[in-house]
């Protein structure tokens, strides 16, 4: 079941960005922050926004935190408050708790107390941007495991009008194009005859080395 009701603790840059996007995606979002100004800023955007200290168990009970499918702890700098809020959400029985960590140690503590997913926004974004800077065609990627990746790559001018058979990423590098996103729509499981057009987006699966080699071969 897709989680549709979220409680977000901390409405700084990270929490407010998650909240805004969740509302755009049609979810119900309760935002909690001890800073009245932050709450005011988002009161028109989020489903509900309340001024409260999320390290106070009674407060979390009174806003009905336990009824939410997912809790996001988006407190950064105040590590103690972040840990306390995460423990309280878990203890209240929120099914899935996601928390932002600012350091490795903070993250390890969050994992220890049973947080379901720990996010390191600055570190992860830094890694992502580094990959994109090195490979200008790379739009995004997901690491399936330490070895395997799915990457989204823009089709460069040098591949315009070429069929997959001609480009032959599988034969040359061992990685496979599993989808091509064209302006007209997406082609899933393309065949050797499918033709690439500049600015299409290829979804490629393979080992990290295979994908790197393919990318290297089409760098302008
Ligand atoms: P970001 O880098 O995402 O802006 P911050 O650490 O600056 O993150 O912001 C965290 C937010 O969490 C702030 O708006 C702060 O007021 C709020 N916050 C911190 N501690 C608590 C707490 N105990 N209860 C509720 N909100 C809190």
PDB file of C-alpha atoms and ligand atoms in Angstrom:
ATOM      1  CA  UNK A   1       0.000   0.000   0.000  1.00  0.00           C
ATOM      2  CA  UNK A   2       1.293   3.440  -0.858  1.00  0.00           C
ATOM      3  CA  UNK A   3       1.722   5.708   2.163  1.00  0.00           C
ATOM      4  CA  UNK A   4      -0.554   8.709   1.734  1.00  0.00           C
ATOM      5  CA  UNK A   5      -0.539  10.361   5.165  1.00  0.00           C
ATOM      6  CA  UNK A   6       2.713  11.873   6.319  1.00  0.00           C
ATOM      7  CA  UNK A   7       3.876  13.686   9.415  1.00  0.00           C
ATOM      8  CA  UNK A   8       6.970  15.823   8.897  1.00  0.00           C
ATOM      9  CA  UNK A   9       8.976  16.921  11.904  1.00  0.00           C
ATOM     10  CA  UNK A  10      11.065  20.004  11.160  1.00  0.00           C
ATOM     11  CA  UNK A  11      10.122  22.393   8.368  1.00  0.00           C
ATOM     12  CA  UNK A  12      13.587  23.664   7.419  1.00  0.00           C
ATOM     13  CA  UNK A  13      14.791  23.478   3.802  1.00  0.00           C
ATOM     14  CA  UNK A  14      14.695  19.670   3.646  1.00  0.00           C
ATOM     15  CA  UNK A  15      11.418  19.094   5.499  1.00  0.00           C
ATOM     16  CA  UNK A  16       9.544  21.858   3.696  1.00  0.00           C
ATOM     17  CA  UNK A  17      10.735  20.634   0.298  1.00  0.00           C
ATOM     18  CA  UNK A  18       9.530  17.083   1.068  1.00  0.00           C
ATOM     19  CA  UNK A  19       6.233  18.455   2.379  1.00  0.00           C
ATOM     20  CA  UNK A  20       5.548  20.635  -0.659  1.00  0.00           C
ATOM     21  CA  UNK A  21       6.294  17.788  -3.050  1.00  0.00           C
ATOM     22  CA  UNK A  22       4.152  15.275  -1.131  1.00  0.00           C
ATOM     23  CA  UNK A  23       1.206  17.678  -1.284  1.00  0.00           C
ATOM     24  CA  UNK A  24       1.804  18.057  -5.051  1.00  0.00           C
ATOM     25  CA  UNK A  25       1.693  14.253  -5.265  1.00  0.00           C
ATOM     26  CA  UNK A  26      -1.722  14.255  -3.617  1.00  0.00           C
ATOM     27  CA  UNK A  27      -0.725  13.191  -0.089  1.00  0.00           C
ATOM     28  CA  UNK A  28      -1.968  14.533   3.224  1.00  0.00           C
ATOM     29  CA  UNK A  29       0.829  16.176   5.177  1.00  0.00           C
ATOM     30  CA  UNK A  30       1.008  17.347   8.767  1.00  0.00           C
ATOM     31  CA  UNK A  31       4.017  19.577   9.398  1.00  0.00           C
ATOM     32  CA  UNK A  32       5.410  20.125  12.897  1.00  0.00           C
ATOM     33  CA  UNK A  33       8.014  22.744  13.813  1.00  0.00           C
ATOM     34  CA  UNK A  34       8.798  24.566  17.050  1.00  0.00           C
ATOM     35  CA  UNK A  35       9.495  27.734  15.055  1.00  0.00           C
ATOM     36  CA  UNK A  36       6.265  29.643  14.516  1.00  0.00           C
ATOM     37  CA  UNK A  37       7.614  31.448  11.452  1.00  0.00           C
ATOM     38  CA  UNK A  38       8.369  28.158   9.646  1.00  0.00           C
ATOM     39  CA  UNK A  39       4.874  26.891  10.428  1.00  0.00           C
ATOM     40  CA  UNK A  40       3.302  30.117   9.207  1.00  0.00           C
ATOM     41  CA  UNK A  41       5.229  29.917   5.930  1.00  0.00           C
ATOM     42  CA  UNK A  42       3.811  26.478   5.185  1.00  0.00           C
ATOM     43  CA  UNK A  43       0.361  26.765   6.730  1.00  0.00           C
ATOM     44  CA  UNK A  44      -1.216  27.511   3.338  1.00  0.00           C
ATOM     45  CA  UNK A  45       0.655  24.720   1.553  1.00  0.00           C
ATOM     46  CA  UNK A  46       0.471  21.706   3.873  1.00  0.00           C
ATOM     47  CA  UNK A  47      -2.750  19.989   4.918  1.00  0.00           C
ATOM     48  CA  UNK A  48      -2.023  20.967   8.541  1.00  0.00           C
ATOM     49  CA  UNK A  49       0.907  22.702  10.190  1.00  0.00           C
ATOM     50  CA  UNK A  50       1.377  23.045  13.932  1.00  0.00           C
ATOM     51  CA  UNK A  51       3.835  24.810  16.202  1.00  0.00           C
ATOM     52  CA  UNK A  52       5.102  22.194  18.652  1.00  0.00           C
ATOM     53  CA  UNK A  53       8.212  20.665  20.173  1.00  0.00           C
ATOM     54  CA  UNK A  54       8.501  17.195  18.652  1.00  0.00           C
ATOM     55  CA  UNK A  55      10.639  15.918  21.531  1.00  0.00           C
ATOM     56  CA  UNK A  56       7.597  16.121  23.795  1.00  0.00           C
ATOM     57  CA  UNK A  57       5.755  12.796  23.779  1.00  0.00           C
ATOM     58  CA  UNK A  58       2.457  14.351  24.835  1.00  0.00           C
ATOM     59  CA  UNK A  59       2.631  16.789  21.947  1.00  0.00           C
ATOM     60  CA  UNK A  60       3.152  14.005  19.413  1.00  0.00           C
ATOM     61  CA  UNK A  61       0.277  12.048  20.943  1.00  0.00           C
ATOM     62  CA  UNK A  62      -2.037  15.042  20.868  1.00  0.00           C
ATOM     63  CA  UNK A  63      -1.432  15.690  17.143  1.00  0.00           C
ATOM     64  CA  UNK A  64      -2.281  12.036  16.495  1.00  0.00           C
ATOM     65  CA  UNK A  65       1.177  11.198  15.115  1.00  0.00           C
ATOM     66  CA  UNK A  66       0.574   7.470  15.490  1.00  0.00           C
ATOM     67  CA  UNK A  67      -2.177   7.534  12.881  1.00  0.00           C
ATOM     68  CA  UNK A  68       0.213   8.498  10.086  1.00  0.00           C
ATOM     69  CA  UNK A  69       1.566   5.976   7.584  1.00  0.00           C
ATOM     70  CA  UNK A  70       4.969   7.568   7.521  1.00  0.00           C
ATOM     71  CA  UNK A  71       6.952  10.001   9.668  1.00  0.00           C
ATOM     72  CA  UNK A  72       9.820  12.087   8.320  1.00  0.00           C
ATOM     73  CA  UNK A  73      12.273  13.513  10.848  1.00  0.00           C
ATOM     74  CA  UNK A  74      13.835  16.444   9.020  1.00  0.00           C
ATOM     75  CA  UNK A  75      15.642  18.059  11.939  1.00  0.00           C
ATOM     76  CA  UNK A  76      19.288  18.543  11.051  1.00  0.00           C
ATOM     77  CA  UNK A  77      21.502  20.501  13.366  1.00  0.00           C
ATOM     78  CA  UNK A  78      19.858  19.585  16.669  1.00  0.00           C
ATOM     79  CA  UNK A  79      20.957  15.941  16.684  1.00  0.00           C
ATOM     80  CA  UNK A  80      19.511  15.261  20.106  1.00  0.00           C
ATOM     81  CA  UNK A  81      16.079  16.516  19.037  1.00  0.00           C
ATOM     82  CA  UNK A  82      16.282  14.470  15.837  1.00  0.00           C
ATOM     83  CA  UNK A  83      17.013  11.257  17.759  1.00  0.00           C
ATOM     84  CA  UNK A  84      14.325  11.897  20.369  1.00  0.00           C
ATOM     85  CA  UNK A  85      11.674  12.678  17.749  1.00  0.00           C
ATOM     86  CA  UNK A  86      12.591   9.526  15.796  1.00  0.00           C
ATOM     87  CA  UNK A  87      12.386   7.318  18.921  1.00  0.00           C
ATOM     88  CA  UNK A  88       9.025   8.815  19.858  1.00  0.00           C
ATOM     89  CA  UNK A  89       7.554   8.255  16.386  1.00  0.00           C
ATOM     90  CA  UNK A  90       8.729   4.624  16.444  1.00  0.00           C
ATOM     91  CA  UNK A  91       7.367   4.102  19.975  1.00  0.00           C
ATOM     92  CA  UNK A  92       4.034   5.630  19.043  1.00  0.00           C
ATOM     93  CA  UNK A  93       3.796   2.998  16.310  1.00  0.00           C
ATOM     94  CA  UNK A  94       4.313   5.020  13.121  1.00  0.00           C
ATOM     95  CA  UNK A  95       4.854   2.242  10.566  1.00  0.00           C
ATOM     96  CA  UNK A  96       7.642   3.830   8.588  1.00  0.00           C
ATOM     97  CA  UNK A  97      10.050   6.408   9.931  1.00  0.00           C
ATOM     98  CA  UNK A  98      12.505   8.177   7.653  1.00  0.00           C
ATOM     99  CA  UNK A  99      15.127  10.514   9.114  1.00  0.00           C
ATOM    100  CA  UNK A 100      17.755  12.880   7.855  1.00  0.00           C
ATOM    101  CA  UNK A 101      21.279  12.490   9.256  1.00  0.00           C
ATOM    102  CA  UNK A 102      23.924  15.193   9.195  1.00  0.00           C
ATOM    103  CA  UNK A 103      26.891  12.960  10.111  1.00  0.00           C
ATOM    104  CA  UNK A 104      27.735   9.239   9.821  1.00  0.00           C
ATOM    105  CA  UNK A 105      27.498   8.858  13.588  1.00  0.00           C
ATOM    106  CA  UNK A 106      24.085  10.547  13.689  1.00  0.00           C
ATOM    107  CA  UNK A 107      22.996   8.135  10.943  1.00  0.00           C
ATOM    108  CA  UNK A 108      24.298   5.096  12.814  1.00  0.00           C
ATOM    109  CA  UNK A 109      22.366   6.102  15.933  1.00  0.00           C
ATOM    110  CA  UNK A 110      19.189   6.588  13.887  1.00  0.00           C
ATOM    111  CA  UNK A 111      19.627   3.103  12.413  1.00  0.00           C
ATOM    112  CA  UNK A 112      20.195   1.614  15.873  1.00  0.00           C
ATOM    113  CA  UNK A 113      16.936   3.018  17.201  1.00  0.00           C
ATOM    114  CA  UNK A 114      15.040   1.397  14.355  1.00  0.00           C
ATOM    115  CA  UNK A 115      14.595   4.211  11.825  1.00  0.00           C
ATOM    116  CA  UNK A 116      13.544   2.505   8.587  1.00  0.00           C
ATOM    117  CA  UNK A 117      15.465   4.728   6.232  1.00  0.00           C
ATOM    118  CA  UNK A 118      18.286   7.152   6.968  1.00  0.00           C
ATOM    119  CA  UNK A 119      18.972   9.862   4.400  1.00  0.00           C
ATOM    120  CA  UNK A 120      22.154  11.934   4.088  1.00  0.00           C
ATOM    121  CA  UNK A 121      20.931  14.691   1.745  1.00  0.00           C
ATOM    122  CA  UNK A 122      24.148  16.684   1.349  1.00  0.00           C
ATOM    123  CA  UNK A 123      26.407  13.649   1.050  1.00  0.00           C
ATOM    124  CA  UNK A 124      24.118  11.825  -1.395  1.00  0.00           C
ATOM    125  CA  UNK A 125      23.480  14.906  -3.511  1.00  0.00           C
ATOM    126  CA  UNK A 126      27.219  15.599  -3.596  1.00  0.00           C
ATOM    127  CA  UNK A 127      27.891  12.074  -4.901  1.00  0.00           C
ATOM    128  CA  UNK A 128      25.139  12.415  -7.497  1.00  0.00           C
ATOM    129  CA  UNK A 129      26.373  15.790  -8.737  1.00  0.00           C
ATOM    130  CA  UNK A 130      29.972  14.476  -8.952  1.00  0.00           C
ATOM    131  CA  UNK A 131      28.770  11.604 -11.190  1.00  0.00           C
ATOM    132  CA  UNK A 132      26.840  14.027 -13.390  1.00  0.00           C
ATOM    133  CA  UNK A 133      29.811  16.398 -13.669  1.00  0.00           C
ATOM    134  CA  UNK A 134      32.093  13.597 -14.802  1.00  0.00           C
ATOM    135  CA  UNK A 135      29.486  12.226 -17.268  1.00  0.00           C
ATOM    136  CA  UNK A 136      27.550  15.100 -18.838  1.00  0.00           C
ATOM    137  CA  UNK A 137      25.062  12.694 -20.495  1.00  0.00           C
ATOM    138  CA  UNK A 138      24.093  11.159 -17.166  1.00  0.00           C
ATOM    139  CA  UNK A 139      20.740  12.453 -15.901  1.00  0.00           C
ATOM    140  CA  UNK A 140      20.218  10.141 -12.964  1.00  0.00           C
ATOM    141  CA  UNK A 141      21.076   6.700 -11.699  1.00  0.00           C
ATOM    142  CA  UNK A 142      20.022   4.091  -9.167  1.00  0.00           C
ATOM    143  CA  UNK A 143      22.526   1.703  -7.625  1.00  0.00           C
ATOM    144  CA  UNK A 144      20.856  -1.710  -7.661  1.00  0.00           C
ATOM    145  CA  UNK A 145      23.769  -3.199  -5.720  1.00  0.00           C
ATOM    146  CA  UNK A 146      27.444  -2.411  -5.253  1.00  0.00           C
ATOM    147  CA  UNK A 147      28.046  -3.692  -8.804  1.00  0.00           C
ATOM    148  CA  UNK A 148      24.906  -2.976 -10.800  1.00  0.00           C
ATOM    149  CA  UNK A 149      23.361   0.334 -11.756  1.00  0.00           C
ATOM    150  CA  UNK A 150      20.435   1.630 -13.777  1.00  0.00           C
ATOM    151  CA  UNK A 151      21.348   4.928 -15.447  1.00  0.00           C
ATOM    152  CA  UNK A 152      19.330   7.495 -17.367  1.00  0.00           C
ATOM    153  CA  UNK A 153      21.398   8.997 -20.157  1.00  0.00           C
ATOM    154  CA  UNK A 154      20.633  11.645 -22.764  1.00  0.00           C
ATOM    155  CA  UNK A 155      21.194  10.511 -26.342  1.00  0.00           C
ATOM    156  CA  UNK A 156      23.999  12.734 -27.714  1.00  0.00           C
ATOM    157  CA  UNK A 157      24.142  14.076 -31.278  1.00  0.00           C
ATOM    158  CA  UNK A 158      26.641  11.386 -32.297  1.00  0.00           C
ATOM    159  CA  UNK A 159      23.977   8.682 -31.837  1.00  0.00           C
ATOM    160  CA  UNK A 160      21.180  10.553 -33.627  1.00  0.00           C
ATOM    161  CA  UNK A 161      19.422   8.340 -36.189  1.00  0.00           C
ATOM    162  CA  UNK A 162      21.306   5.190 -35.185  1.00  0.00           C
ATOM    163  CA  UNK A 163      19.524   1.954 -34.357  1.00  0.00           C
ATOM    164  CA  UNK A 164      20.311   0.041 -31.175  1.00  0.00           C
ATOM    165  CA  UNK A 165      21.836  -2.650 -33.392  1.00  0.00           C
ATOM    166  CA  UNK A 166      24.262  -0.070 -34.794  1.00  0.00           C
ATOM    167  CA  UNK A 167      25.127   1.400 -31.395  1.00  0.00           C
ATOM    168  CA  UNK A 168      25.300  -2.124 -29.954  1.00  0.00           C
ATOM    169  CA  UNK A 169      25.902  -1.314 -26.272  1.00  0.00           C
ATOM    170  CA  UNK A 170      25.341  -4.937 -25.275  1.00  0.00           C
ATOM    171  CA  UNK A 171      27.846  -6.350 -27.763  1.00  0.00           C
ATOM    172  CA  UNK A 172      30.438  -3.640 -27.160  1.00  0.00           C
ATOM    173  CA  UNK A 173      30.140  -3.063 -23.429  1.00  0.00           C
ATOM    174  CA  UNK A 174      27.757  -5.660 -21.991  1.00  0.00           C
ATOM    175  CA  UNK A 175      25.088  -3.200 -20.795  1.00  0.00           C
ATOM    176  CA  UNK A 176      21.505  -3.139 -22.082  1.00  0.00           C
ATOM    177  CA  UNK A 177      19.122  -0.350 -23.034  1.00  0.00           C
ATOM    178  CA  UNK A 178      15.871  -1.332 -21.296  1.00  0.00           C
ATOM    179  CA  UNK A 179      13.798   1.711 -22.278  1.00  0.00           C
ATOM    180  CA  UNK A 180      13.971   4.788 -24.498  1.00  0.00           C
ATOM    181  CA  UNK A 181      12.026   7.858 -23.449  1.00  0.00           C
ATOM    182  CA  UNK A 182      11.078   9.769 -26.589  1.00  0.00           C
ATOM    183  CA  UNK A 183       8.994  12.935 -26.914  1.00  0.00           C
ATOM    184  CA  UNK A 184       6.167  10.763 -28.317  1.00  0.00           C
ATOM    185  CA  UNK A 185       6.259   8.350 -25.397  1.00  0.00           C
ATOM    186  CA  UNK A 186       8.345   5.668 -23.790  1.00  0.00           C
ATOM    187  CA  UNK A 187       9.516   2.527 -25.607  1.00  0.00           C
ATOM    188  CA  UNK A 188       9.884  -0.293 -23.100  1.00  0.00           C
ATOM    189  CA  UNK A 189      12.221  -3.191 -23.935  1.00  0.00           C
ATOM    190  CA  UNK A 190      13.303  -1.700 -27.269  1.00  0.00           C
ATOM    191  CA  UNK A 191      14.443  -4.018 -30.068  1.00  0.00           C
ATOM    192  CA  UNK A 192      17.598  -3.848 -32.192  1.00  0.00           C
ATOM    193  CA  UNK A 193      15.657  -1.913 -34.863  1.00  0.00           C
ATOM    194  CA  UNK A 194      14.570   0.913 -32.542  1.00  0.00           C
ATOM    195  CA  UNK A 195      16.225   4.146 -33.570  1.00  0.00           C
ATOM    196  CA  UNK A 196      17.681   6.749 -31.210  1.00  0.00           C
ATOM    197  CA  UNK A 197      17.071  10.454 -31.642  1.00  0.00           C
ATOM    198  CA  UNK A 198      19.190  13.190 -30.096  1.00  0.00           C
ATOM    199  CA  UNK A 199      17.790  14.216 -26.667  1.00  0.00           C
ATOM    200  CA  UNK A 200      15.888  10.937 -26.183  1.00  0.00           C
ATOM    201  CA  UNK A 201      16.600   9.479 -22.760  1.00  0.00           C
ATOM    202  CA  UNK A 202      17.983   5.934 -22.630  1.00  0.00           C
ATOM    203  CA  UNK A 203      17.540   3.818 -19.529  1.00  0.00           C
ATOM    204  CA  UNK A 204      20.566   1.534 -19.334  1.00  0.00           C
ATOM    205  CA  UNK A 205      21.223  -1.391 -16.992  1.00  0.00           C
ATOM    206  CA  UNK A 206      24.612  -2.998 -16.383  1.00  0.00           C
ATOM    207  CA  UNK A 207      27.623  -3.119 -14.118  1.00  0.00           C
ATOM    208  CA  UNK A 208      29.156   0.205 -13.115  1.00  0.00           C
ATOM    209  CA  UNK A 209      32.133  -0.419 -15.426  1.00  0.00           C
ATOM    210  CA  UNK A 210      29.958  -1.329 -18.414  1.00  0.00           C
ATOM    211  CA  UNK A 211      27.873   1.809 -18.007  1.00  0.00           C
ATOM    212  CA  UNK A 212      30.969   3.983 -17.526  1.00  0.00           C
ATOM    213  CA  UNK A 213      32.541   2.553 -20.686  1.00  0.00           C
ATOM    214  CA  UNK A 214      29.367   3.131 -22.698  1.00  0.00           C
ATOM    215  CA  UNK A 215      29.176   6.685 -21.408  1.00  0.00           C
ATOM    216  CA  UNK A 216      32.832   7.304 -22.185  1.00  0.00           C
ATOM    217  CA  UNK A 217      32.287   6.124 -25.776  1.00  0.00           C
ATOM    218  CA  UNK A 218      29.503   8.655 -26.393  1.00  0.00           C
ATOM    219  CA  UNK A 219      31.027  11.675 -24.665  1.00  0.00           C
ATOM    220  CA  UNK A 220      31.047  14.667 -26.879  1.00  0.00           C
TER     221      UNK A 220
HETATM  222  P1  LIG B   1      17.537  22.200   6.976  1.00  0.00           P
HETATM  223  O1  LIG B   1      19.008  22.093   6.729  1.00  0.00           O
HETATM  224  O2  LIG B   1      16.730  21.174   6.259  1.00  0.00           O
HETATM  225  O3  LIG B   1      17.002  23.612   6.796  1.00  0.00           O
HETATM  226  P2  LIG B   1      17.467  22.617   9.823  1.00  0.00           P
HETATM  227  O4  LIG B   1      18.179  21.770  10.826  1.00  0.00           O
HETATM  228  O5  LIG B   1      18.007  23.998   9.591  1.00  0.00           O
HETATM  229  O6  LIG B   1      17.377  21.789   8.493  1.00  0.00           O
HETATM  230  O7  LIG B   1      15.936  22.780  10.177  1.00  0.00           O
HETATM  231  C1  LIG B   1      15.304  21.934  11.008  1.00  0.00           C
HETATM  232  C2  LIG B   1      13.961  22.473  11.434  1.00  0.00           C
HETATM  233  O8  LIG B   1      13.544  21.659  12.530  1.00  0.00           O
HETATM  234  C3  LIG B   1      13.962  23.919  11.928  1.00  0.00           C
HETATM  235  O9  LIG B   1      12.919  24.627  11.290  1.00  0.00           O
HETATM  236  C4  LIG B   1      13.728  23.780  13.437  1.00  0.00           C
HETATM  237  O10 LIG B   1      12.928  24.831  13.962  1.00  0.00           O
HETATM  238  C5  LIG B   1      13.000  22.464  13.536  1.00  0.00           C
HETATM  239  N1  LIG B   1      13.184  21.802  14.829  1.00  0.00           N
HETATM  240  C6  LIG B   1      14.357  21.596  15.484  1.00  0.00           C
HETATM  241  N2  LIG B   1      14.129  20.973  16.657  1.00  0.00           N
HETATM  242  C7  LIG B   1      12.782  20.769  16.750  1.00  0.00           C
HETATM  243  C8  LIG B   1      11.925  20.189  17.719  1.00  0.00           C
HETATM  244  N3  LIG B   1      12.388  19.665  18.854  1.00  0.00           N
HETATM  245  N4  LIG B   1      10.594  20.162  17.459  1.00  0.00           N
HETATM  246  C9  LIG B   1      10.101  20.691  16.322  1.00  0.00           C
HETATM  247  N5  LIG B   1      10.850  21.248  15.372  1.00  0.00           N
HETATM  248  C10 LIG B   1      12.177  21.300  15.574  1.00  0.00           C
END
